[in-house]
Coordinates of C-alpha atoms in Angstrom, one line a residue:
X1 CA -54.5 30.4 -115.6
X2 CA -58.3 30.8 -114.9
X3 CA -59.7 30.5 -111.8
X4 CA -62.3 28.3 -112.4
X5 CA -60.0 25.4 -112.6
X6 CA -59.4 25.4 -109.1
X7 CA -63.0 25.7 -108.8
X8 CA -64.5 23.6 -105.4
X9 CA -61.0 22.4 -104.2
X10 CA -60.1 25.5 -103.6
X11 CA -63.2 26.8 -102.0
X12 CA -63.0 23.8 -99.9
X13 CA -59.5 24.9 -98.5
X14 CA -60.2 28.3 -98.1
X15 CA -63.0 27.2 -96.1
X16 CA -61.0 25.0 -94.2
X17 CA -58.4 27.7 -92.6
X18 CA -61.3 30.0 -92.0
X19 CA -63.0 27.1 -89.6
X20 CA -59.1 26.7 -87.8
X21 CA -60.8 26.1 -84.6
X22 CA -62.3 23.2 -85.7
X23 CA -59.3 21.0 -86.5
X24 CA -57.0 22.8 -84.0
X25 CA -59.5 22.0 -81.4
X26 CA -60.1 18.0 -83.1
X27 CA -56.3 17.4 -83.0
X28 CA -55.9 18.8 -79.7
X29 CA -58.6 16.3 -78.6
X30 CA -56.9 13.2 -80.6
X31 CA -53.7 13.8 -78.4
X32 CA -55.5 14.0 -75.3
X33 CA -57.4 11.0 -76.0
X34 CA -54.3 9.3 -76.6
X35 CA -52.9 9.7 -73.8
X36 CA -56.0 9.7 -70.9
X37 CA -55.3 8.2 -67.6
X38 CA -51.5 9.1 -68.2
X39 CA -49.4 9.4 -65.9
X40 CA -47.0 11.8 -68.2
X41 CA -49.3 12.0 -70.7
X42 CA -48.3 13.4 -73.8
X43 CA -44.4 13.7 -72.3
X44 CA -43.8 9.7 -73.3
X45 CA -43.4 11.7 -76.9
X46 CA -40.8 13.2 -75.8
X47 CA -39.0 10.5 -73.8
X48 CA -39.8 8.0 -76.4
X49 CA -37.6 10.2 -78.8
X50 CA -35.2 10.9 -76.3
X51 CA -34.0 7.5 -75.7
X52 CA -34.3 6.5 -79.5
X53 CA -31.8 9.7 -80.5
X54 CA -29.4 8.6 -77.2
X55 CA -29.4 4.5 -78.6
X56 CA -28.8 5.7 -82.4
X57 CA -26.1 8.5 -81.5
X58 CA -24.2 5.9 -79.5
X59 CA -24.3 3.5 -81.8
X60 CA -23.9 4.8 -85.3
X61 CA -21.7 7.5 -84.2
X62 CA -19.0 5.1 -83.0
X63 CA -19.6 3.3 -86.3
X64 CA -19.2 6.2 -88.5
X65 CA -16.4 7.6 -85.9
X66 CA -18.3 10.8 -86.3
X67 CA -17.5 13.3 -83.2
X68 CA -20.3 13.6 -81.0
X69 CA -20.3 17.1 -80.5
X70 CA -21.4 17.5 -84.1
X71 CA -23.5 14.3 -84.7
X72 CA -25.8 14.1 -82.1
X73 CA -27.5 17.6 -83.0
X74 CA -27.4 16.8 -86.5
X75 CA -29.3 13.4 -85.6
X76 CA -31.4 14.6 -83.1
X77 CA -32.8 17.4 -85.2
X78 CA -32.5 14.6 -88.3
X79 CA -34.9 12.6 -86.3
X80 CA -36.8 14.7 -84.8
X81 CA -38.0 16.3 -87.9
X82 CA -38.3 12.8 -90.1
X83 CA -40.4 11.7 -87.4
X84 CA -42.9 14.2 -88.0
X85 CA -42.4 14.0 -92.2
X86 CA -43.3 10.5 -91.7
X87 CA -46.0 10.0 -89.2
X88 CA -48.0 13.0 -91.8
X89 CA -47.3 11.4 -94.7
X90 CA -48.4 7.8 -93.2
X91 CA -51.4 9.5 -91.9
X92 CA -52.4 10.9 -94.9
X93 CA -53.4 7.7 -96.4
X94 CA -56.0 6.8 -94.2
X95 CA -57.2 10.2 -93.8
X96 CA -60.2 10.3 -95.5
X97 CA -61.4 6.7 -94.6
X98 CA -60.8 7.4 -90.4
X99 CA -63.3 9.9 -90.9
X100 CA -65.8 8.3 -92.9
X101 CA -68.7 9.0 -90.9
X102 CA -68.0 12.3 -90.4
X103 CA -67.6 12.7 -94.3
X104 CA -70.8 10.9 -94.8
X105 CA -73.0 12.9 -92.3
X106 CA -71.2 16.8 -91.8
X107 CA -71.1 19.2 -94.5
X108 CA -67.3 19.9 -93.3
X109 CA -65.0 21.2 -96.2
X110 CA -62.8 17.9 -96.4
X111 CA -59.4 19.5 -96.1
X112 CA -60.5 20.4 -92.6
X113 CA -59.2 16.3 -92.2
X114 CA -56.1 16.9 -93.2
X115 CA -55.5 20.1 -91.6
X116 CA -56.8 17.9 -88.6
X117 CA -54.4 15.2 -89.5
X118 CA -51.2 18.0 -89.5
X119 CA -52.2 20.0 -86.5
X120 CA -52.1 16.4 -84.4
X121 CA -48.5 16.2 -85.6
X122 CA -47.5 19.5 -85.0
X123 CA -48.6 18.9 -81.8
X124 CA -46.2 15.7 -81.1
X125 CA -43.7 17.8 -82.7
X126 CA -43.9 20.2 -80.0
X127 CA -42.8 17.5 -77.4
X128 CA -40.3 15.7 -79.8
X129 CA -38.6 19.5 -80.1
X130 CA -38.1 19.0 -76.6
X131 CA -35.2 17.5 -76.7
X132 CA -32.9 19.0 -78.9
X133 CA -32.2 21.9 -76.0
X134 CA -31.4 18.9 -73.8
X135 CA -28.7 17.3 -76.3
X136 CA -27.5 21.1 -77.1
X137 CA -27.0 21.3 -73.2
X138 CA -25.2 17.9 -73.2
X139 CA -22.8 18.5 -76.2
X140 CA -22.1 22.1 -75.3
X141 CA -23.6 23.3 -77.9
X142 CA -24.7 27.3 -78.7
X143 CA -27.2 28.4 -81.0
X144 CA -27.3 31.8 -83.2
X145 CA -29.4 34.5 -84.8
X146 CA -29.4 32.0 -88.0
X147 CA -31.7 29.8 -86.2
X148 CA -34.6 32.0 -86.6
X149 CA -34.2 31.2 -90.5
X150 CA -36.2 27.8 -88.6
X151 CA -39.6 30.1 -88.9
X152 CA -39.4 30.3 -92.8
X153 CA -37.9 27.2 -93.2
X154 CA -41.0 25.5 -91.3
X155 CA -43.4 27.4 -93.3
X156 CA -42.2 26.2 -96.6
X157 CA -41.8 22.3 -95.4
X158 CA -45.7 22.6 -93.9
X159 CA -47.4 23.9 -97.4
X160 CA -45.1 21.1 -99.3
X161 CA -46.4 18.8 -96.6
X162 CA -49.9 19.9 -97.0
X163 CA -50.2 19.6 -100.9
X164 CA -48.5 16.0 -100.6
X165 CA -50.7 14.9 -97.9
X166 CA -54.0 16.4 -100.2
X167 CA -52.8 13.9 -102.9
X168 CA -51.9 11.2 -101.3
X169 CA -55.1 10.9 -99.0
X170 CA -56.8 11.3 -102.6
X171 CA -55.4 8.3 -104.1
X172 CA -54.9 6.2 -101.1
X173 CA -58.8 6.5 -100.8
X174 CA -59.2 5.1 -104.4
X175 CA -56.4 2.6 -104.1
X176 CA -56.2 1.5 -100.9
X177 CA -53.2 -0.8 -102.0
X178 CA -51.2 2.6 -102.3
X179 CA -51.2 2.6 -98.2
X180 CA -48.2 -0.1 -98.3
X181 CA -46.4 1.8 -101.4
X182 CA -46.4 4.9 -99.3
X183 CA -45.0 3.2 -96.1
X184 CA -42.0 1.7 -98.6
X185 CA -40.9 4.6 -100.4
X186 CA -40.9 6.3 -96.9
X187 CA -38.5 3.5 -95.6
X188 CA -36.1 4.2 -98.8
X189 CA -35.9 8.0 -98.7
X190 CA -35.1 7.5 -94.8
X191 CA -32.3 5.6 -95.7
X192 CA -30.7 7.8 -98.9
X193 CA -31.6 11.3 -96.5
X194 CA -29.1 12.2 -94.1
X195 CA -30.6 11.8 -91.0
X196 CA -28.6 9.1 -89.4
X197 CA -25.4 9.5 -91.8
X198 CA -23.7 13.1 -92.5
X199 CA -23.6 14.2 -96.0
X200 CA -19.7 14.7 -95.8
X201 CA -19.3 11.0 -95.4
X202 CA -20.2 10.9 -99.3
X203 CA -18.3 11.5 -102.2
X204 CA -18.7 14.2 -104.8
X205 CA -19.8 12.6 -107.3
X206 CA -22.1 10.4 -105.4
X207 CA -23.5 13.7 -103.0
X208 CA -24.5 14.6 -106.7
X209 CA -26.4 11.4 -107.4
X210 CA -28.0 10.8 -104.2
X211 CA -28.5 14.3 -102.4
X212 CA -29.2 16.6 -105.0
X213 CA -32.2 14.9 -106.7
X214 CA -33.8 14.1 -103.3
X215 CA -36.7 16.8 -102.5
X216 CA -36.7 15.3 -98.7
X217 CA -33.0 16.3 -98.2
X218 CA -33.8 19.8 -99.0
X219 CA -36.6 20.3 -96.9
X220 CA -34.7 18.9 -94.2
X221 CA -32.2 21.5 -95.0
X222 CA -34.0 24.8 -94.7
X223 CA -35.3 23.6 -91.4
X224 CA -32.5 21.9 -89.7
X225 CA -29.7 23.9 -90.6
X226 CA -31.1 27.0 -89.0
X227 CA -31.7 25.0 -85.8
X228 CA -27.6 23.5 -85.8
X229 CA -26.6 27.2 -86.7
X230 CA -25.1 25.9 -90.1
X231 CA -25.9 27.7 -93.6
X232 CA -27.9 26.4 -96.1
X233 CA -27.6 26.5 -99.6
X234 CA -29.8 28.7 -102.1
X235 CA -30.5 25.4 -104.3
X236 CA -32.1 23.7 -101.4
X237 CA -34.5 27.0 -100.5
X238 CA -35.0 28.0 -104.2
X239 CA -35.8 23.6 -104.8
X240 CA -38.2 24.0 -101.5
X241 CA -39.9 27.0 -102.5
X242 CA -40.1 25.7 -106.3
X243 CA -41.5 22.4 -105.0
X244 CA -44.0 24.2 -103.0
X245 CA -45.8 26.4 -105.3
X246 CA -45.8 23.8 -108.3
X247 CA -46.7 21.4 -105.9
X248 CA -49.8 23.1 -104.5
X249 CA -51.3 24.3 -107.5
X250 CA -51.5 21.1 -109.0
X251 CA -52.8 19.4 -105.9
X252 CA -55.4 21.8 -105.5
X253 CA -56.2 21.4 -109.4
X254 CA -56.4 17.2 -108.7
X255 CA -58.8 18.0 -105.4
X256 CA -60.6 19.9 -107.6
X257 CA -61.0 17.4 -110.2
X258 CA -61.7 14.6 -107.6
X259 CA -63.5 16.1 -104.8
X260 CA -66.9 15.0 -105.1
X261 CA -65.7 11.5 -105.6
X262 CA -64.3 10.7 -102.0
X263 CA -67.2 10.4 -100.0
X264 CA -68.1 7.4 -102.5
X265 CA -64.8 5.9 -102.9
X266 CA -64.3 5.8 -98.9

């Protein structure tokens, strides 16, 4: 495969981690501005989450008659980490049309907006994270050597996050329409991914139907796992990883493709 195909898109995003400052420093701002004149600031994150996983544990627990010492870290981590799936993914559609004028009037490389847009939830992730020692702490729960398997893990779900976010803010700023899709098909996958149900509540055959074709339950996998001290499977990190690289080298072929359009569609 020749170079040349990836051409200005990937120019663009090599240009955009050499500037890092930039959108580290920009999504840093966003979450201070957020939350100025704040008592707590950026901490209602983490309470928010907090009382969310305590009402949702309570109640589905009792209604799956799951013991807590097992389901609350497997939803708090669940949660924790669809939360920030999500709020990227949501984000991404706008992306390119919240910063319009910057587009129109800064020769910034345009991924810089997305790596913007993922840095700011990285960020909230940091407080969300928060609270998993907490429910450890309450449940009696000890953590291992495996969890460091969390670093590589993270890794591979933030490059399959970044190449879906590059195509998504793409089309969204087309077809504006898309936004809604987006927010749906997010809904769904939160209810067929085990974040508020345990997989061992399914049967075989329908583990097979549901689980295996579903690229969000494996990246959920290789990064929660680690962090509840269980093992994961080599289908969901050889899926991930496959995902990933098939995943970015298309996206980075469509950027190329459609980059100059976006500042005219937006």
């Amino acid at each position: 495969m020749r170079l040349s195909i990836f051409g200005a898109g990937l120019k663009d995003i090599i240009m955009s981690f050499k500037q890092s400052r930039l959108p580290v420093f920009l999504a840093y701002s966003d979450i201070r501005q957020r939350y100025r004149r704040s008592s707590l600031g950026p901490f209602w994150i983490t309470i928010s989450m907090g009382v969310t996983i305590a009402c949702i544990g309570i109640i589905f627990g009792n209604i799956f008659k799951s013991p807590m010492r097992e389901f609350l870290p497997f939803l708090s981590a669940g949660l924790i980490l669809w939360s920030f799936i999500s709020s990227v993914l949501t984000e991404a559609t706008t992306v390119f049309p919240s910063a319009e004028g910057i587009i129109r009037q800064l020769p910034i490389p345009l991924f810089t907006h997305i790596y913007r847009m993922i840095m700011r939830n990285i960020y909230i992730l940091g407080h969300n994270i928060l609270v998993l020692p907490v429910v450890y702490l309450c449940v009696g729960k000890t953590i291992s050597f495996e969890c460091l398997l969390f670093i590589p893990g993270f890794v591979i779900l933030l490059v399959n996050l970044a190449w879906m976010s590059l195509v998504i803010s793409i089309l969204c700023a087309r077809f504006r329409d898309l936004t809604q899709i987006v927010a749906s098909l997010l809904q769904i996958f939160f209810y067929i991914t085990p974040i508020i149900w345990m997989p061992s509540l399914l049967p075989a055959r329908a583990s097979l139907m549901i689980l295996e074709p579903n690229p969000f339950f494996h990246l959920l996998s290789i990064v929660r796992n680690p962090l509840l001290s269980q093992p994961t499977t080599i289908t969901s990190w050889v899926i991930s990883c496959l995902i990933g690289v098939l995943g970015t080298v298309a996206s980075i072929i469509f950027f190329n493709i459609y980059r100059r359009r976006i500042a005219y569609w937006i």
